[in-house]
């Protein structure tokens, strides 16, 4: 029985993780659940999955939750300290990180420091501090397992390979809701940008998919997770979103990872690893898909992808600044406080103001994050 702690159980990845647990009751159980503020759903999940502990990050409703869960013998913790408790729980075999944004960095770092096996869907901390997390994982023998679908695909293709034989990693992108459409980006509304053609995801990552910043972040994530250089990572637009990633060997042979667009697949593999579970998720029907298309990304129309490469090239704290400015700009766009086209402008401006710190420690990364967020707010 693998015991799981889910950090971010009420979002899209968290809910899908619980669907995977539910489908494998003999193999998987939940020891901790953590949510930011969706107390009603957290309560329902706790009632059903009976963890030993739940964490409600924003504590306003914690007294209500405590009253409801006490008779079930479930302990309630709150705030940043509670988040760390849930992220480092001694009884947890695997910690699933499904938060959105840089807020996940401290708990992931704590889990890695504690030598845990961490399954990470929360890509922003890997962008901000991937190298630092890898270094710490080497020291503590913690294991980092990617859940991001492209990186899960790469990880599966790379398994057991001699890294000297790898020439390139190739990430695919569906292109988001605006690929191939002649639409004036200045007038794009949040509702239009939130209509992703292939994946059902939370609002932040869906906007990132529309700007292609999601792929910019994923390029950095890939270099940090797999220890490759920036020029070894390519992006190709593949609107069918059936191939999630490919690797190319030094002799030119390529291997691809294919699957239906269902996050339960990479989540399940992260939880079942090193084995695989039989499941009832539908098979990929290639004859139904019929054809695959591929395109070069248009970096003029989608400048966020290029900003991702630029941030990694600058190195040090710059990826943190890219991520922080993006988080603020996306939130503003979702709130109707800026245009779609302002997102890359804000990021570029804040990156231009930043003085890079090389080989940053965790506190320097967190400082750069705070600085960039307040700079991005000032637009
Ligand atoms: Mg992805």
PDB file of N, CA, C and O and ligand atoms in Angstrom, residues 123 147-151 171-172 199 201 205 209 214-215 218 221 244 263, ligand 1:
ATOM      1  N   UNK A 123       4.613  23.142 -11.630  1.00  0.00           N
ATOM      2  CA  UNK A 123       5.851  23.348 -12.377  1.00  0.00           C
ATOM      3  C   UNK A 123       6.632  24.588 -11.978  1.00  0.00           C
ATOM      4  O   UNK A 123       7.849  24.648 -12.168  1.00  0.00           O
ATOM      5  N   UNK A 147       4.958  15.074 -12.995  1.00  0.00           N
ATOM      6  CA  UNK A 147       3.577  14.754 -13.376  1.00  0.00           C
ATOM      7  C   UNK A 147       3.155  15.557 -14.605  1.00  0.00           C
ATOM      8  O   UNK A 147       2.290  15.124 -15.363  1.00  0.00           O
ATOM      9  N   UNK A 148       3.774  16.714 -14.806  1.00  0.00           N
ATOM     10  CA  UNK A 148       3.492  17.491 -16.019  1.00  0.00           C
ATOM     11  C   UNK A 148       3.558  16.506 -17.201  1.00  0.00           C
ATOM     12  O   UNK A 148       4.522  15.742 -17.325  1.00  0.00           O
ATOM     13  N   UNK A 149       2.517  16.484 -18.052  1.00  0.00           N
ATOM     14  CA  UNK A 149       2.378  15.378 -19.008  1.00  0.00           C
ATOM     15  C   UNK A 149       3.583  15.231 -19.940  1.00  0.00           C
ATOM     16  O   UNK A 149       4.033  14.113 -20.202  1.00  0.00           O
ATOM     17  N   UNK A 150       4.127  16.364 -20.413  1.00  0.00           N
ATOM     18  CA  UNK A 150       5.275  16.293 -21.325  1.00  0.00           C
ATOM     19  C   UNK A 150       6.494  15.714 -20.623  1.00  0.00           C
ATOM     20  O   UNK A 150       7.248  14.928 -21.189  1.00  0.00           O
ATOM     21  N   UNK A 151       6.675  16.118 -19.373  1.00  0.00           N
ATOM     22  CA  UNK A 151       7.860  15.688 -18.625  1.00  0.00           C
ATOM     23  C   UNK A 151       7.727  14.250 -18.141  1.00  0.00           C
ATOM     24  O   UNK A 151       8.714  13.531 -18.066  1.00  0.00           O
ATOM     25  N   UNK A 171       9.542  18.809 -26.675  1.00  0.00           N
ATOM     26  CA  UNK A 171       8.248  18.976 -26.018  1.00  0.00           C
ATOM     27  C   UNK A 171       7.220  19.342 -27.075  1.00  0.00           C
ATOM     28  O   UNK A 171       7.488  20.179 -27.931  1.00  0.00           O
ATOM     29  N   UNK A 172       6.045  18.752 -27.000  1.00  0.00           N
ATOM     30  CA  UNK A 172       4.984  19.182 -27.910  1.00  0.00           C
ATOM     31  C   UNK A 172       4.070  20.167 -27.193  1.00  0.00           C
ATOM     32  O   UNK A 172       3.990  20.196 -25.972  1.00  0.00           O
ATOM     33  N   UNK A 199      -7.070  20.225 -23.293  1.00  0.00           N
ATOM     34  CA  UNK A 199      -6.916  19.846 -21.882  1.00  0.00           C
ATOM     35  C   UNK A 199      -7.876  20.646 -21.013  1.00  0.00           C
ATOM     36  O   UNK A 199      -8.031  21.846 -21.180  1.00  0.00           O
ATOM     37  N   UNK A 201      -8.055  22.187 -17.577  1.00  0.00           N
ATOM     38  CA  UNK A 201      -7.093  22.492 -16.507  1.00  0.00           C
ATOM     39  C   UNK A 201      -7.566  23.719 -15.753  1.00  0.00           C
ATOM     40  O   UNK A 201      -8.547  24.352 -16.117  1.00  0.00           O
ATOM     41  N   UNK A 205      -2.908  27.860 -15.625  1.00  0.00           N
ATOM     42  CA  UNK A 205      -2.180  27.104 -16.659  1.00  0.00           C
ATOM     43  C   UNK A 205      -2.886  27.230 -18.015  1.00  0.00           C
ATOM     44  O   UNK A 205      -2.238  27.195 -19.060  1.00  0.00           O
ATOM     45  N   UNK A 209      -1.178  28.470 -21.375  1.00  0.00           N
ATOM     46  CA  UNK A 209      -1.216  27.719 -22.631  1.00  0.00           C
ATOM     47  C   UNK A 209      -1.595  28.640 -23.790  1.00  0.00           C
ATOM     48  O   UNK A 209      -1.092  28.478 -24.900  1.00  0.00           O
ATOM     49  N   UNK A 214       3.261  28.623 -20.938  1.00  0.00           N
ATOM     50  CA  UNK A 214       3.315  27.275 -20.371  1.00  0.00           C
ATOM     51  C   UNK A 214       4.484  26.497 -20.969  1.00  0.00           C
ATOM     52  O   UNK A 214       5.219  25.813 -20.257  1.00  0.00           O
ATOM     53  N   UNK A 215       4.678  26.650 -22.280  1.00  0.00           N
ATOM     54  CA  UNK A 215       5.781  25.908 -22.912  1.00  0.00           C
ATOM     55  C   UNK A 215       7.124  26.528 -22.539  1.00  0.00           C
ATOM     56  O   UNK A 215       8.118  25.824 -22.375  1.00  0.00           O
ATOM     57  N   UNK A 218       7.893  25.147 -19.342  1.00  0.00           N
ATOM     58  CA  UNK A 218       8.193  23.713 -19.456  1.00  0.00           C
ATOM     59  C   UNK A 218       9.582  23.449 -20.030  1.00  0.00           C
ATOM     60  O   UNK A 218      10.208  22.436 -19.706  1.00  0.00           O
ATOM     61  N   UNK A 221      11.697  23.860 -17.075  1.00  0.00           N
ATOM     62  CA  UNK A 221      11.425  22.689 -16.222  1.00  0.00           C
ATOM     63  C   UNK A 221      12.201  21.467 -16.728  1.00  0.00           C
ATOM     64  O   UNK A 221      12.826  20.739 -15.944  1.00  0.00           O
ATOM     65  N   UNK A 244       3.073  13.508 -26.550  1.00  0.00           N
ATOM     66  CA  UNK A 244       3.335  14.486 -25.479  1.00  0.00           C
ATOM     67  C   UNK A 244       4.781  14.922 -25.428  1.00  0.00           C
ATOM     68  O   UNK A 244       5.088  16.028 -24.981  1.00  0.00           O
ATOM     69  N   UNK A 263      -5.056  13.669 -17.540  1.00  0.00           N
ATOM     70  CA  UNK A 263      -3.987  13.808 -16.546  1.00  0.00           C
ATOM     71  C   UNK A 263      -3.902  12.613 -15.594  1.00  0.00           C
ATOM     72  O   UNK A 263      -2.905  12.451 -14.888  1.00  0.00           O
TER      73      UNK A 263
HETATM   74 MG1  LIG B   1       2.421  20.247 -19.587  1.00  0.00          MG
END
